[in-house]
PDB file of C-alpha atoms and ligand atoms in Angstrom:
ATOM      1  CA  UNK A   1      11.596  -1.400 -40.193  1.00 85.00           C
ATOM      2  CA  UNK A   2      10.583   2.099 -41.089  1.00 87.00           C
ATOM      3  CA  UNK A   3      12.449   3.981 -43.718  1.00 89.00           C
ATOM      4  CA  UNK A   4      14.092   6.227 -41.344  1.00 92.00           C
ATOM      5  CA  UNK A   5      15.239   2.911 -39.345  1.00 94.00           C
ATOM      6  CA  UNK A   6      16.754   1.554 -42.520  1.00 94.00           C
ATOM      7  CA  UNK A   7      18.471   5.147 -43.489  1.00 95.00           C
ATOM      8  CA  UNK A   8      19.780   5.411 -40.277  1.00 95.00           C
ATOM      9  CA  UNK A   9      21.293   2.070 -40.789  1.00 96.00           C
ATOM     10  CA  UNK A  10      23.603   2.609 -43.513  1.00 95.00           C
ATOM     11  CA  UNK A  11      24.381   5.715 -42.083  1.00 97.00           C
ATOM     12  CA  UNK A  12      21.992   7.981 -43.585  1.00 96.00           C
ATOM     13  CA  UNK A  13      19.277  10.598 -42.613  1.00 96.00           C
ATOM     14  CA  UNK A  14      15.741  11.546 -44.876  1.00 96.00           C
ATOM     15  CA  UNK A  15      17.409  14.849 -45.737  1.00 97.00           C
ATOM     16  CA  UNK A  16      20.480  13.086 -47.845  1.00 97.00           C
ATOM     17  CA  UNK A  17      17.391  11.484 -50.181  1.00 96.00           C
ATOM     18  CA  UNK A  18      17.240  13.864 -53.093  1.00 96.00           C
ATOM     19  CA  UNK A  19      13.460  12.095 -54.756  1.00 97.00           C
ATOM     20  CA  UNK A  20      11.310  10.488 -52.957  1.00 96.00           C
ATOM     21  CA  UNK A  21       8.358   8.877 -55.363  1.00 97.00           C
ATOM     22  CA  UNK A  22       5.377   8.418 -54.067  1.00 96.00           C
ATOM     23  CA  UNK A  23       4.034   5.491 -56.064  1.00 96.00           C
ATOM     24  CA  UNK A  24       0.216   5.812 -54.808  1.00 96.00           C
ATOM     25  CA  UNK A  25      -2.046   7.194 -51.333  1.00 96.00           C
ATOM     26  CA  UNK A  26      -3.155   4.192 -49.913  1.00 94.00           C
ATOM     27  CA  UNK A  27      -1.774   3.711 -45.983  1.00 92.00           C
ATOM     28  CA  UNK A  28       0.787   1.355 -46.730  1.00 90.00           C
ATOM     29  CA  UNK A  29       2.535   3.423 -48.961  1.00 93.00           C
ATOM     30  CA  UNK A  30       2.009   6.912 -48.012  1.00 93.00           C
ATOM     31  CA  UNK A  31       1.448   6.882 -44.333  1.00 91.00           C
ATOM     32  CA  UNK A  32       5.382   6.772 -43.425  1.00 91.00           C
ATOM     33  CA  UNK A  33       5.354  10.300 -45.616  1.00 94.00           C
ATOM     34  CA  UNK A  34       6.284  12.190 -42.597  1.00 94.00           C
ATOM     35  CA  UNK A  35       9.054  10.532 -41.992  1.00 94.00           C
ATOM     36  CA  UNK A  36      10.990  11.742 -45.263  1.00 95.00           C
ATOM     37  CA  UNK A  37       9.099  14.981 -45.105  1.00 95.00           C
ATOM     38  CA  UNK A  38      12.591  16.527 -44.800  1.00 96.00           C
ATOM     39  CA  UNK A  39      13.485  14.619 -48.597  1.00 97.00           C
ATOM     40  CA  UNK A  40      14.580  17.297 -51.049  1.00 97.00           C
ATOM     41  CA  UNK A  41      12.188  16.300 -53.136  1.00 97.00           C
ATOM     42  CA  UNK A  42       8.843  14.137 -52.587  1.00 97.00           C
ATOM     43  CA  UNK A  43       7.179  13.317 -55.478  1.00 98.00           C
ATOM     44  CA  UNK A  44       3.509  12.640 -55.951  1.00 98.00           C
ATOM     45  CA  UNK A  45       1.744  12.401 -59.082  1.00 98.00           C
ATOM     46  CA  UNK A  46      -1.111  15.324 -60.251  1.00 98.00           C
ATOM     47  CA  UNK A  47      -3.662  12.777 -61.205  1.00 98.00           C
ATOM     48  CA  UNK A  48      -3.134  10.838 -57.737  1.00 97.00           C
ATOM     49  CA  UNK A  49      -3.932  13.479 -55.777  1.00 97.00           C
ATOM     50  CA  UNK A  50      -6.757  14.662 -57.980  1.00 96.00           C
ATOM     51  CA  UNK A  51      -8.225  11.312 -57.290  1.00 94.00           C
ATOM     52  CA  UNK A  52      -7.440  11.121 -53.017  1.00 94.00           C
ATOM     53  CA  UNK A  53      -9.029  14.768 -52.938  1.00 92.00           C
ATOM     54  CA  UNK A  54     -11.928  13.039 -54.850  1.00 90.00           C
ATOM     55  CA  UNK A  55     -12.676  10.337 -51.600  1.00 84.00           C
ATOM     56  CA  UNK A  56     -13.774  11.431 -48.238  1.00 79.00           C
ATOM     57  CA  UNK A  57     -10.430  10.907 -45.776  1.00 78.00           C
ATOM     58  CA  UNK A  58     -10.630   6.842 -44.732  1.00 84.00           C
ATOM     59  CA  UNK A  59      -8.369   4.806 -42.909  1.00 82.00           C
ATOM     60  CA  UNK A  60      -7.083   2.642 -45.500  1.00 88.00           C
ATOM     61  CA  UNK A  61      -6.958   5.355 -48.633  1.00 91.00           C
ATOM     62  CA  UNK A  62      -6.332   8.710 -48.901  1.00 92.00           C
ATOM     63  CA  UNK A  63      -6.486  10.371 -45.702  1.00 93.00           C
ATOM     64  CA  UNK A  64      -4.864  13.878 -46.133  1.00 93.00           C
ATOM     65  CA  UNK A  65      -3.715  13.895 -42.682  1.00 93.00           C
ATOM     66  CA  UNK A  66      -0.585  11.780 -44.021  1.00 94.00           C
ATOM     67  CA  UNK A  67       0.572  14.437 -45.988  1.00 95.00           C
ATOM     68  CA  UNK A  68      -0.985  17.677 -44.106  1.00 95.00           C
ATOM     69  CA  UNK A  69       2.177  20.067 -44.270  1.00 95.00           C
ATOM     70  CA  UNK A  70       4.733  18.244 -46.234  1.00 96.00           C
ATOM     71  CA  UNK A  71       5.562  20.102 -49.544  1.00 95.00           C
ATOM     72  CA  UNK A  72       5.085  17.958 -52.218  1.00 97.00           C
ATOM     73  CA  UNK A  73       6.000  18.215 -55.509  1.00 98.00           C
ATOM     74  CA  UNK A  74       2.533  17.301 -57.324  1.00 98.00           C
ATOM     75  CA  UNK A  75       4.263  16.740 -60.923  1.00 98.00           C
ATOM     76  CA  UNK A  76       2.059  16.349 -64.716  1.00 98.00           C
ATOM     77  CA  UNK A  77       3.127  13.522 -67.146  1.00 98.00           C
ATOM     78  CA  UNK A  78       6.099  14.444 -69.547  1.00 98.00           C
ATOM     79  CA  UNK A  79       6.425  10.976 -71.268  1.00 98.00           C
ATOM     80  CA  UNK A  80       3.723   8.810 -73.186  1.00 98.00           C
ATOM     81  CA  UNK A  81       4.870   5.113 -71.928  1.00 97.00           C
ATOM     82  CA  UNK A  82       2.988   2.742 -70.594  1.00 97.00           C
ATOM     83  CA  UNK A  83      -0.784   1.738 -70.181  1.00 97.00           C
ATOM     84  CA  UNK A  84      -2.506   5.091 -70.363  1.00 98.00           C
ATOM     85  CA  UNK A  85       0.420   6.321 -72.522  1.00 98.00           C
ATOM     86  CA  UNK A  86       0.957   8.979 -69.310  1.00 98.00           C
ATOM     87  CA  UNK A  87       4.872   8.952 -67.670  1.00 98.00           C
ATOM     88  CA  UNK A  88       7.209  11.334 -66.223  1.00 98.00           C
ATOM     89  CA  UNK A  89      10.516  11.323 -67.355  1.00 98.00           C
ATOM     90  CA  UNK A  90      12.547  11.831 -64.044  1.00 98.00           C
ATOM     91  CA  UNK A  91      15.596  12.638 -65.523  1.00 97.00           C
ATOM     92  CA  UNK A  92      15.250  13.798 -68.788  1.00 97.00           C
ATOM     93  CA  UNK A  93      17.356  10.303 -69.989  1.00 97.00           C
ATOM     94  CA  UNK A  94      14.884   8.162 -69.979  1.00 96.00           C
ATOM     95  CA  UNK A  95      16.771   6.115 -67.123  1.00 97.00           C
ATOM     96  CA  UNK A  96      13.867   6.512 -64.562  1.00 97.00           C
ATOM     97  CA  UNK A  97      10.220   6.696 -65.775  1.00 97.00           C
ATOM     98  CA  UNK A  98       7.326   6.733 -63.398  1.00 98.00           C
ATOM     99  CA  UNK A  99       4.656   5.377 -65.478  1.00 98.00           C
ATOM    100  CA  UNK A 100       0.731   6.064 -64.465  1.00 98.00           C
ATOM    101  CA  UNK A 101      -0.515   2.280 -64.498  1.00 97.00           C
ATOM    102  CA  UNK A 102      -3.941   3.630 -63.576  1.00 97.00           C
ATOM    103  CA  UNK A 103      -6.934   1.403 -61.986  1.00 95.00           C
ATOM    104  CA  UNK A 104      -6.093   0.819 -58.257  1.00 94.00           C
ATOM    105  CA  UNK A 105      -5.711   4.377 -57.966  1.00 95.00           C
ATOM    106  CA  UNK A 106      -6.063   7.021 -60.649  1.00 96.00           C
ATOM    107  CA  UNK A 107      -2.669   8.031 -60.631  1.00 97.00           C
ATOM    108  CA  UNK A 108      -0.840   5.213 -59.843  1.00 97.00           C
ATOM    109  CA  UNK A 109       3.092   5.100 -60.895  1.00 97.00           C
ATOM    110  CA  UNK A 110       4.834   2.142 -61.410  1.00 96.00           C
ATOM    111  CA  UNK A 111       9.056   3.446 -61.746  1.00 96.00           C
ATOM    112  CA  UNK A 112      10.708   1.245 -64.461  1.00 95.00           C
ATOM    113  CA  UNK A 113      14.438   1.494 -64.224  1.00 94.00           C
ATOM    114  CA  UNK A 114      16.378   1.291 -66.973  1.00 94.00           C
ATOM    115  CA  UNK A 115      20.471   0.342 -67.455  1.00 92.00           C
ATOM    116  CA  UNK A 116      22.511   1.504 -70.086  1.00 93.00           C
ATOM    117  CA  UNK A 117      21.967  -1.833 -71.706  1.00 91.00           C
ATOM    118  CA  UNK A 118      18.354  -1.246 -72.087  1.00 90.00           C
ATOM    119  CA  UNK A 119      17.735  -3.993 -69.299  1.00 91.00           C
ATOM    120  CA  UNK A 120      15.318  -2.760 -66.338  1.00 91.00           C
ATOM    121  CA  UNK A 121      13.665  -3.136 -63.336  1.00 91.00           C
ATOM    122  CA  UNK A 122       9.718  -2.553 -63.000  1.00 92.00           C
ATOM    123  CA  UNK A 123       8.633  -1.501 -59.432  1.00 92.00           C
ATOM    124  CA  UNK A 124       4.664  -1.511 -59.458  1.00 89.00           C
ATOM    125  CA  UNK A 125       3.411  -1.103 -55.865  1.00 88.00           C
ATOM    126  CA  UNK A 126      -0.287  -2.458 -55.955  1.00 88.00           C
ATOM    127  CA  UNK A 127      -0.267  -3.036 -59.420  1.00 85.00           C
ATOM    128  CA  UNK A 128      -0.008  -6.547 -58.952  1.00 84.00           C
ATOM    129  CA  UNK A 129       0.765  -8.719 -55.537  1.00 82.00           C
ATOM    130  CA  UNK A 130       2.365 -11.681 -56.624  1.00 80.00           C
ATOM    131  CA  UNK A 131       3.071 -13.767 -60.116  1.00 83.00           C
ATOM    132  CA  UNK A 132       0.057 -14.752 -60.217  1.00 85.00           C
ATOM    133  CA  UNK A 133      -1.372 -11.711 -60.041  1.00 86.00           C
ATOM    134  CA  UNK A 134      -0.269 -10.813 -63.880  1.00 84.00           C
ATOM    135  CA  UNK A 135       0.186 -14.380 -64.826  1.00 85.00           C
ATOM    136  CA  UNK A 136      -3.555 -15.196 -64.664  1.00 88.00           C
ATOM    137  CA  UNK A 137      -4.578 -11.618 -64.363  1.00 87.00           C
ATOM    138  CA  UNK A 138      -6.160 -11.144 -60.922  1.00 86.00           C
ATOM    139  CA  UNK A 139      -7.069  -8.162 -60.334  1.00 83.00           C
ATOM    140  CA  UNK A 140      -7.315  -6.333 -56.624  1.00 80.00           C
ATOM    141  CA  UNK A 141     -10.086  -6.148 -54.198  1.00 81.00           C
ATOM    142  CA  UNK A 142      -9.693  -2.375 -53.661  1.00 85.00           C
ATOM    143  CA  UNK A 143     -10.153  -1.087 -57.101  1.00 87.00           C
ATOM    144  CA  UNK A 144     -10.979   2.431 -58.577  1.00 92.00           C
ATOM    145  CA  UNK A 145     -11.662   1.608 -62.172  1.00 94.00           C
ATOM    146  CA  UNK A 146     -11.126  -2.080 -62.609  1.00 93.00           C
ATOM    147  CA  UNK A 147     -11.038  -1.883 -66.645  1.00 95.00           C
ATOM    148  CA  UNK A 148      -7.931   0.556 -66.208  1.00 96.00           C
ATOM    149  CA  UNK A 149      -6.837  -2.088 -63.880  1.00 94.00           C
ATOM    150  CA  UNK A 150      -7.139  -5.214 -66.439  1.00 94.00           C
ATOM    151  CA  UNK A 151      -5.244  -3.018 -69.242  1.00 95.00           C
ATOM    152  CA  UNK A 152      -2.938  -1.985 -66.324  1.00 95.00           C
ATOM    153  CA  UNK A 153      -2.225  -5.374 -65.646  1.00 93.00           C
ATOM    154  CA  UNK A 154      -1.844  -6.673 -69.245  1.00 93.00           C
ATOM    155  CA  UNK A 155       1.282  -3.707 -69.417  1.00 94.00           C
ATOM    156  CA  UNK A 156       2.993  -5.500 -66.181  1.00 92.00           C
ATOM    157  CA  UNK A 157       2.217  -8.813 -67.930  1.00 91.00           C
ATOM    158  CA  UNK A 158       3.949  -7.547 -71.012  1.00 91.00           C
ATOM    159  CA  UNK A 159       6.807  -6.478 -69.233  1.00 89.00           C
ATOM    160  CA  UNK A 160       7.580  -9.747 -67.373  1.00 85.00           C
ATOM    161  CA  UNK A 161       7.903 -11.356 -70.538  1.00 86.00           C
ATOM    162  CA  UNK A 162      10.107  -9.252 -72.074  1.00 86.00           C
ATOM    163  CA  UNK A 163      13.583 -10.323 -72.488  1.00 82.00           C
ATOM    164  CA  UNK A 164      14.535  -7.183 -71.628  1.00 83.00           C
ATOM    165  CA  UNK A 165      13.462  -6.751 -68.309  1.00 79.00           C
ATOM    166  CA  UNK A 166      14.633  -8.068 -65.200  1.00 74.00           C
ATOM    167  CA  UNK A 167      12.471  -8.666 -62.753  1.00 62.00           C
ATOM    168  CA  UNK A 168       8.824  -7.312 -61.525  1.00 58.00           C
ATOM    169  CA  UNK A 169       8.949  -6.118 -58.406  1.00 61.00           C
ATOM    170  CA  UNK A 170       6.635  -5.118 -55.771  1.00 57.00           C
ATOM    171  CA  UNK A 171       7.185  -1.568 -53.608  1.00 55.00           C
ATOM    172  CA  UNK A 172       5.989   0.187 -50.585  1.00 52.00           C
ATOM    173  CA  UNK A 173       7.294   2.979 -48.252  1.00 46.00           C
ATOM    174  CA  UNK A 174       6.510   2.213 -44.801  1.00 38.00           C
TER     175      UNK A 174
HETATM  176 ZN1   ZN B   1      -2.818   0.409 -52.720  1.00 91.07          ZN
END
């Protein structure tokens, strides 16, 4: 079901979505782009598309035609959390970071939510596909810089074992 399916669902259309965060420009989670083009706000991170503009369009990664006339906002790190010590703050409370967990991509985000109780919820895209992924740190077959990757990893595997957090979580806009 596409996003626009499962807005229209509970009632909703893309222009009631105030952020939209683009966690990465690989197909599977930037090729739906066009349908929330009419977001207020669709979020993709400097570094990211520093790196897509880097690759010649492809199928699977980067292809510019996904996001050819769609205003994004292309944002720079505020915040020093995370693997490569690079996040954005989304709100200015700390609430929402996206934090760059490069190596898949160069600008990767993973969004860590956090609850007035300091619990949270890390959403990490292709940072990771399943426990085992950062339980006995496997890394991806599509890769960018696979040392970023490892330490990028090692931060998710961190996080699942903090008491603190809730669950890891895998994400992807369709
Ligand atoms: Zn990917």
């Amino acid at each position: 079901m596409t996003v626009p399916e499962q807005l229209a669902a509970q009632d909703l259309s893309p222009a009631d979505l105030d952020v939209v965060v683009i966690s990465h420009l690989d197909c599977d989670h930037a090729n739906g782009l066009r349908g929330v083009r009419n977001a207020r706000r669709i979020m993709v991170s400097r570094d990211e598309m520093r790196c897509a503009t880097r690759f010649p369009n492809s199928l699977v990664r980067f292809n510019a035609s996904w996001w050819r006339g769609i205003d994004l906002d292309l944002y720079d790190w505020n915040d020093h959390e995370g693997p490569a010590g690079r996040s954005y703050d989304l709100f200015g409370d700390r609430s929402v970071q996206l934090i760059n967990i490069p190596g898949h991509t160069d600008g990767q985000v993973a969004m860590k939510i956090t609850a007035p109780s300091g619990r949270y919820v890390l959403l990490f895209a292709d940072g990771g596909y399943a426990t085992r992924s950062w339980r006995d740190m496997v890394t991806s077959g599509i890769v960018y810089d696979r040392h970023a990757q490892r330490s990028s990893l090692e931060w998710i595997r961190e996080q699942s074992l903090s008491p603190l957090g809730l669950a890891p979580m895998y994400w992807t806009v369709h």
